CSV table of N, CA and C in Angstrom, one decimal:
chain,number,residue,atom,x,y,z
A,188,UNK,N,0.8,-1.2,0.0
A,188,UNK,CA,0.0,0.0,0.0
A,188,UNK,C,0.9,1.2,0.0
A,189,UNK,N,0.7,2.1,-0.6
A,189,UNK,CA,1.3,3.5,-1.3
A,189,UNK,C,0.8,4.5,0.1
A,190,UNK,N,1.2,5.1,0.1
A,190,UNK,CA,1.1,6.6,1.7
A,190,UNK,C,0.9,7.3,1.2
A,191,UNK,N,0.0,8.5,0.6
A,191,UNK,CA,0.0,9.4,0.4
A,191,UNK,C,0.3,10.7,1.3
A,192,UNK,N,0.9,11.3,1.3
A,192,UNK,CA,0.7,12.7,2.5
A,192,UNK,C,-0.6,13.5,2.1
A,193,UNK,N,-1.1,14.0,2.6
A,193,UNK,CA,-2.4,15.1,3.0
A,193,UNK,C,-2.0,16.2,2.9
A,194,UNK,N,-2.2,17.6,1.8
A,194,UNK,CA,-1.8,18.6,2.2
A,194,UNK,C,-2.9,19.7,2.4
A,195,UNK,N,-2.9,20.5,2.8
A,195,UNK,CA,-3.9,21.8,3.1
A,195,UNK,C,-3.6,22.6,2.2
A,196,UNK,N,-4.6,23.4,1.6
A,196,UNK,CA,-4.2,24.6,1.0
A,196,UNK,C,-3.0,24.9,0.1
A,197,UNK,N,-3.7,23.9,-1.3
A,197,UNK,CA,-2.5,23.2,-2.7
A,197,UNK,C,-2.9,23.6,-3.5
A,198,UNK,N,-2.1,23.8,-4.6
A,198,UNK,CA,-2.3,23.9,-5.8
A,198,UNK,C,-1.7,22.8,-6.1
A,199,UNK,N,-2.3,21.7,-7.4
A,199,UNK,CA,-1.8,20.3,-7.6
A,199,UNK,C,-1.9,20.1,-9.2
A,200,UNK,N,-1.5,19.2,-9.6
A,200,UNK,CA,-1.4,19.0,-10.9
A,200,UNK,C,-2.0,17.1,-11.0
A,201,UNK,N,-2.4,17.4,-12.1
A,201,UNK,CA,-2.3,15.6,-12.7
A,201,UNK,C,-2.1,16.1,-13.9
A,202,UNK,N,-1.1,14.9,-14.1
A,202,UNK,CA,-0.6,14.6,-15.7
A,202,UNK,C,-0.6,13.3,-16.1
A,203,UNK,N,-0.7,13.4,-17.2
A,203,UNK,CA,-0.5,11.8,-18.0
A,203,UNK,C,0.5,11.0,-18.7
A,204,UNK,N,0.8,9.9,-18.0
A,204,UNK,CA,2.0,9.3,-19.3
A,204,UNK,C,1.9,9.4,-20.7
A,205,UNK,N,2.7,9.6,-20.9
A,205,UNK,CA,2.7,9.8,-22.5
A,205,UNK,C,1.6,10.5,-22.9
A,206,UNK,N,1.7,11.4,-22.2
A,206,UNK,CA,0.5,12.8,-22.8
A,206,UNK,C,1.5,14.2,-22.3
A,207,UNK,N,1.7,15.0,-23.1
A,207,UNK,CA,1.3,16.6,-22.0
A,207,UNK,C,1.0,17.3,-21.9
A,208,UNK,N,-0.4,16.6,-21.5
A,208,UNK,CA,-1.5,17.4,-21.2
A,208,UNK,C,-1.7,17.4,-19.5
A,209,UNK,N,-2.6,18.5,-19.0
A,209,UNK,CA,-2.0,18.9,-17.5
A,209,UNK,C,-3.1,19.5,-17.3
A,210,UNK,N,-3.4,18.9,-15.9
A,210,UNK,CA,-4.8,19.7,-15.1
A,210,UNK,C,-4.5,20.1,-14.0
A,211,UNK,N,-4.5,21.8,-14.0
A,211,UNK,CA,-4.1,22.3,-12.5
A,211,UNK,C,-5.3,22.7,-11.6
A,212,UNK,N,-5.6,22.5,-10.8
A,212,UNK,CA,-6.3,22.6,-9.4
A,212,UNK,C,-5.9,23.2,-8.4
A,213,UNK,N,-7.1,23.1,-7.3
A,213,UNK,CA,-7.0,24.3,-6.1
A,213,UNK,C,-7.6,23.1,-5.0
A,214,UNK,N,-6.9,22.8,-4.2
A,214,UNK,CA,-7.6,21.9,-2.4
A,214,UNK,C,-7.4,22.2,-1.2
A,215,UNK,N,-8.4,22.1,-0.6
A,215,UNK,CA,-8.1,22.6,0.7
A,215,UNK,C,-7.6,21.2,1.0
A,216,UNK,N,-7.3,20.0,0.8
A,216,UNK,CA,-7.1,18.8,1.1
A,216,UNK,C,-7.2,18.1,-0.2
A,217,UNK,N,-5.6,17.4,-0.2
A,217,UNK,CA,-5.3,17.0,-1.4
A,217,UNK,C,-5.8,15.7,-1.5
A,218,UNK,N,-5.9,15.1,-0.5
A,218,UNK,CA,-6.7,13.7,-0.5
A,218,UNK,C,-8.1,13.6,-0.6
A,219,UNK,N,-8.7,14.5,-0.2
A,219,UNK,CA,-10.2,14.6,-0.8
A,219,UNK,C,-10.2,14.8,-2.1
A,220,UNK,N,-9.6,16.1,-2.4
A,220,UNK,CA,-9.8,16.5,-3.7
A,220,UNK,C,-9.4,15.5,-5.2
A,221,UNK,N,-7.7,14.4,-4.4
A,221,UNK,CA,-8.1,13.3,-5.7
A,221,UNK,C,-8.9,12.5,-5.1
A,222,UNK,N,-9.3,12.1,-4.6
A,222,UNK,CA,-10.5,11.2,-4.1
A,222,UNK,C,-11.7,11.6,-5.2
A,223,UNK,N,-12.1,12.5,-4.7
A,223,UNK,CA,-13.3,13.1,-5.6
A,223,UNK,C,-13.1,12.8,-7.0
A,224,UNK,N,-11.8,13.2,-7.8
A,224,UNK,CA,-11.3,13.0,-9.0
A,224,UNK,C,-11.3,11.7,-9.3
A,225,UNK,N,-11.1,10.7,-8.6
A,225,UNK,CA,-11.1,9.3,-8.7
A,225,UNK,C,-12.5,9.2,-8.7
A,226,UNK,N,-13.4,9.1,-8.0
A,226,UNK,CA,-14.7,8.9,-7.4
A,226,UNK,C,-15.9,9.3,-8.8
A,227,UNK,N,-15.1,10.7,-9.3
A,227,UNK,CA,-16.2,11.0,-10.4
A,227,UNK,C,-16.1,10.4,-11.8
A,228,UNK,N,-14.5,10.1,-11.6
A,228,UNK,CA,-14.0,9.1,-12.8
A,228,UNK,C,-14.4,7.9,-13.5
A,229,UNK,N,-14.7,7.4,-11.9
A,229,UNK,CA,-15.1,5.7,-11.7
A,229,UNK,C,-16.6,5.8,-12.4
A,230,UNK,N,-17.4,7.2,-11.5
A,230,UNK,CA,-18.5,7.0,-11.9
A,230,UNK,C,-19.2,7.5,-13.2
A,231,UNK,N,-18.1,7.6,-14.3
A,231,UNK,CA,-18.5,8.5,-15.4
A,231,UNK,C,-19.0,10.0,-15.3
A,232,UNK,N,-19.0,10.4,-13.9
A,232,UNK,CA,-19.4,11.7,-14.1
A,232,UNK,C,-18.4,13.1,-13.7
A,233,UNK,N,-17.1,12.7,-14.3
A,233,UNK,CA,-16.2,14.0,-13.8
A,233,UNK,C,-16.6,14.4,-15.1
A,234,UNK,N,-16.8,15.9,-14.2
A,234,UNK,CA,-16.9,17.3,-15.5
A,234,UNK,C,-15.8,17.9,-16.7
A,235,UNK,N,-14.5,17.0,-16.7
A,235,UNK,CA,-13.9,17.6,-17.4
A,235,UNK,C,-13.6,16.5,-18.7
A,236,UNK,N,-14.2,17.0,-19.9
A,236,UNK,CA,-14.3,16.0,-21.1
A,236,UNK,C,-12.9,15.6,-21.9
A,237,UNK,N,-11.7,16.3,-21.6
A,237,UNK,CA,-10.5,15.6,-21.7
A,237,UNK,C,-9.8,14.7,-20.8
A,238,UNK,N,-10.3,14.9,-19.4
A,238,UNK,CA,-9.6,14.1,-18.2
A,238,UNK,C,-10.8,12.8,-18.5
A,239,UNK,N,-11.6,12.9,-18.5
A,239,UNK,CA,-12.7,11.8,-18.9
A,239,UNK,C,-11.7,10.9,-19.9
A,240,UNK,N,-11.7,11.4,-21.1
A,240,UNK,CA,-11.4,10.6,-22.2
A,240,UNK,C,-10.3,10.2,-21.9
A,241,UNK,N,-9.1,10.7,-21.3
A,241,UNK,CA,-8.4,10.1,-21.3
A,241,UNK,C,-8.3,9.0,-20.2
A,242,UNK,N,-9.0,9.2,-19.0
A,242,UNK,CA,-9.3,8.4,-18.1
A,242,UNK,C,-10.0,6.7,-19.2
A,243,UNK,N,-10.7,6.9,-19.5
A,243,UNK,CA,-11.6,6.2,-20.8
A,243,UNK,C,-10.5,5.2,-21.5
A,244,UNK,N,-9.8,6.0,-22.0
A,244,UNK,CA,-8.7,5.8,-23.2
A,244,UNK,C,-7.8,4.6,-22.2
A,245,UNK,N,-7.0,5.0,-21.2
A,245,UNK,CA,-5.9,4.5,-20.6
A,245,UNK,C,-6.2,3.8,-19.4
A,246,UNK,N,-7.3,4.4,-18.7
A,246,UNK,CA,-7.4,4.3,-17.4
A,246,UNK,C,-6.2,5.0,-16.2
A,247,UNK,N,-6.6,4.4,-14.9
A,247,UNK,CA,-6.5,5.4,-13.5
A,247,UNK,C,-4.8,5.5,-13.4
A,248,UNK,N,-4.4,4.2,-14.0
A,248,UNK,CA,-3.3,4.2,-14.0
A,248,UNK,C,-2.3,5.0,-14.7
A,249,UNK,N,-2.1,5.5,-15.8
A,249,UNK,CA,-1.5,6.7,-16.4
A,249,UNK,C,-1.7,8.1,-15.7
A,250,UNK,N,-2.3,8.5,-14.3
A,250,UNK,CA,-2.7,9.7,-13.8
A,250,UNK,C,-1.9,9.2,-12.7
A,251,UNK,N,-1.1,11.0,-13.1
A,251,UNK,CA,-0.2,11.1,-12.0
A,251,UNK,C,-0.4,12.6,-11.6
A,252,UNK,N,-0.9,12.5,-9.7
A,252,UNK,CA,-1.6,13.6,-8.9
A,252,UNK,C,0.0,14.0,-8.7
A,253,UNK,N,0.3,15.0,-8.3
A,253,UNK,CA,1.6,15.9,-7.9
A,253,UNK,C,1.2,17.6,-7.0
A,254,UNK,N,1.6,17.4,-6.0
A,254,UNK,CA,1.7,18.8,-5.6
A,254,UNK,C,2.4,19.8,-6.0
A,255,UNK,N,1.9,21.0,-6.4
A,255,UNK,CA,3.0,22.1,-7.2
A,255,UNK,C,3.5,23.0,-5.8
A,256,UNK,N,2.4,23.2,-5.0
A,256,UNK,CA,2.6,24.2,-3.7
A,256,UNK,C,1.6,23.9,-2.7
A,257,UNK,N,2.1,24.1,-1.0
A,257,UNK,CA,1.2,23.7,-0.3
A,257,UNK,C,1.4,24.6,1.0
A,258,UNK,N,0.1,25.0,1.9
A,258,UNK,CA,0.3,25.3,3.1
A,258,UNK,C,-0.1,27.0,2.2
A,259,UNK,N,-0.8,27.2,1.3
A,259,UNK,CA,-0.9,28.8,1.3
A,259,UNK,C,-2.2,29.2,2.2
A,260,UNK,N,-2.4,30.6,1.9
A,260,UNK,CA,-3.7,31.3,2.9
A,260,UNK,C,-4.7,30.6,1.8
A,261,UNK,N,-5.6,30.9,2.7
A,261,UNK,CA,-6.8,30.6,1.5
A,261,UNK,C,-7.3,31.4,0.6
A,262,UNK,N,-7.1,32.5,0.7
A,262,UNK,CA,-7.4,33.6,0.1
A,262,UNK,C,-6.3,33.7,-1.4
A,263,UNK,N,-5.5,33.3,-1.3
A,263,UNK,CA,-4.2,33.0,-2.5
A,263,UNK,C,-4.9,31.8,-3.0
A,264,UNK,N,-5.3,30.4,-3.0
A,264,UNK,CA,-5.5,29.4,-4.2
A,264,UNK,C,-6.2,29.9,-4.9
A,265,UNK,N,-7.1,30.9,-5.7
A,265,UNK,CA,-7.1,31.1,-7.1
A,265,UNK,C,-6.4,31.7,-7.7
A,266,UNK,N,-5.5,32.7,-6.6
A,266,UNK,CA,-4.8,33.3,-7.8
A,266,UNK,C,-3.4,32.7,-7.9
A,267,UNK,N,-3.0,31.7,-7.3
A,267,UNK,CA,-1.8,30.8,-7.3
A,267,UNK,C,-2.3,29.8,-8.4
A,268,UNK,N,-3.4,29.4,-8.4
A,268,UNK,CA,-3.8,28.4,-9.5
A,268,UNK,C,-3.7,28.6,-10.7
A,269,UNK,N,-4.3,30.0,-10.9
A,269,UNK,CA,-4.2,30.4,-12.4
A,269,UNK,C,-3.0,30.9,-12.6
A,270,UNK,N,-1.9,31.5,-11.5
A,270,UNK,CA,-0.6,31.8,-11.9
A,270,UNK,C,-0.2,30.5,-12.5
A,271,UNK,N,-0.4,29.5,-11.9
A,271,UNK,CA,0.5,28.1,-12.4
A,271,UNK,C,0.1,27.7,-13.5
A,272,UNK,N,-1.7,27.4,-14.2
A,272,UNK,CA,-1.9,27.6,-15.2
A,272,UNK,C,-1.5,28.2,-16.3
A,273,UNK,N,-1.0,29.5,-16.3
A,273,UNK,CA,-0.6,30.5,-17.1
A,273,UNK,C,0.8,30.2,-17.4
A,274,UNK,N,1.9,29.2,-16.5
A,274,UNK,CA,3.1,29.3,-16.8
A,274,UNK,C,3.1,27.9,-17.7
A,275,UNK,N,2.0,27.1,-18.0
A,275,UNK,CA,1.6,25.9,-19.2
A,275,UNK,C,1.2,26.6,-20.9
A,276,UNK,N,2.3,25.8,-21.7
A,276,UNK,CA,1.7,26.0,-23.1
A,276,UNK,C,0.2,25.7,-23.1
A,277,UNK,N,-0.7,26.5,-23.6
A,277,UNK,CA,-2.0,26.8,-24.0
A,277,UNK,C,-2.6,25.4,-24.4
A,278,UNK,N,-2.1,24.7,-25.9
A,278,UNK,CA,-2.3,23.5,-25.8
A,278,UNK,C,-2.0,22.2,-24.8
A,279,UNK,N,-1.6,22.4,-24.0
A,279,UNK,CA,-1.3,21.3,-23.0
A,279,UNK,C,-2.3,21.1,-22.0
A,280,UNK,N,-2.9,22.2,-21.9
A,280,UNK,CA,-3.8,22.4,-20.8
A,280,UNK,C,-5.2,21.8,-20.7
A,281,UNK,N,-5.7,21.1,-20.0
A,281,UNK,CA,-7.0,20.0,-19.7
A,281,UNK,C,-8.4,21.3,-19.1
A,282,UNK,N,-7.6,22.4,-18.4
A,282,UNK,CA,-8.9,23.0,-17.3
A,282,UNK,C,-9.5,23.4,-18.6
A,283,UNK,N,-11.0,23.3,-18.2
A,283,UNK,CA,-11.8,24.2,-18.7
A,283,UNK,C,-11.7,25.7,-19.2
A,284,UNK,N,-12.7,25.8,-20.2
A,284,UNK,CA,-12.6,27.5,-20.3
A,284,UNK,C,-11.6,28.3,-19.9
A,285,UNK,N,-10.4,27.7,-20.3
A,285,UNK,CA,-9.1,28.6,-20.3
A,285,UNK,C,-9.1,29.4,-21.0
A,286,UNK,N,-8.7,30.8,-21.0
A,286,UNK,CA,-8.6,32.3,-22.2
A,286,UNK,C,-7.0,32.8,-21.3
A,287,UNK,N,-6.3,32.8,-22.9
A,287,UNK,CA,-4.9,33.2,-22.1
A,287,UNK,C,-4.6,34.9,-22.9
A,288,UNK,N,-4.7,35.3,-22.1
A,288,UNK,CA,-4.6,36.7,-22.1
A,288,UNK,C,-3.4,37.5,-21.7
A,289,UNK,N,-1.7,37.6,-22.9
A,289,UNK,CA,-1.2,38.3,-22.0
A,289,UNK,C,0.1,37.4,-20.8
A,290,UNK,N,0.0,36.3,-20.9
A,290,UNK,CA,0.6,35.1,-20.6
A,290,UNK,C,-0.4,34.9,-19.1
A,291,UNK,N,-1.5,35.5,-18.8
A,291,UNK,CA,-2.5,35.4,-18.0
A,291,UNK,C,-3.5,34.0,-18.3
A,292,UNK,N,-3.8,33.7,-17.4
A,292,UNK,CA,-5.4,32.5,-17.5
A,292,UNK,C,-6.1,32.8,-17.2
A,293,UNK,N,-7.2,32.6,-17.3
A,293,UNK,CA,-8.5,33.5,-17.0
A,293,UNK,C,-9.3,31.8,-17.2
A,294,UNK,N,-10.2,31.8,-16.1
A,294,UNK,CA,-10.7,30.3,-16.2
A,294,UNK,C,-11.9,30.5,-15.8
A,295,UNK,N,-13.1,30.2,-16.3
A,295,UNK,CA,-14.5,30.1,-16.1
A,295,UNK,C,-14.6,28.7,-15.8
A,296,UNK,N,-14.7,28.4,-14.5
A,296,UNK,CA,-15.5,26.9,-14.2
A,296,UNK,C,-16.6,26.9,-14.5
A,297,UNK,N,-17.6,28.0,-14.8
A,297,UNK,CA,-19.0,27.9,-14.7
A,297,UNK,C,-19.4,26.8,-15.9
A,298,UNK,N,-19.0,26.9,-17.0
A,298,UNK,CA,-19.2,26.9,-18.5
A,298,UNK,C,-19.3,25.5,-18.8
């Protein structure tokens, strides 16, 4: 059995083998947050239609969860998130409604 550490207040990444393609996120807890990502995967219902497919394509096993930063205020994970988004080639990128503005991200989850 694998240990994962727990972190508070992260910005994190999953990437895929032999892909580079990259999904950056925001958790107050990094073990909920891939939990949930596992959890919505299994059940066909995660919201994001490239992490889907490729979940689809390869399965759980090609996803690799990584911490980029951890322990910030709470008030900093959005704008630490999109900072770290923004420093990814445009095509690489899995989040949603990305608009890169400026070497800026600008991310509509709503959409």
């Amino acid at each position: 059995m694998i240990k994962i550490e727990n972190y508070t207040n992260c910005i994190y990444s999953i990437t895929f083998k032999n892909s580079n393609k990259i999904y950056i996120g925001k958790a107050n807890s990094s073990l909920q947050r891939w939990g949930a990502h596992i959890q919505a995967l299994i059940s066909n219902k995660h919201e994001n239609k490239i992490v889907k497919s490729i979940y689809k394509e390869h399965g759980l096993e090609c996803f690799i969860f990584s911490i980029i930063k951890h322990g910030l205020k709470e008030e900093e994970l959005y704008k630490e998130e999109l900072l770290e988004i923004a420093k990814q080639p445009k095509e690489n990128i899995c989040n949603r409604s990305c608009i890169f503005r400026n070497s800026y991200a600008i991310v509509d989850y709503d959409k």
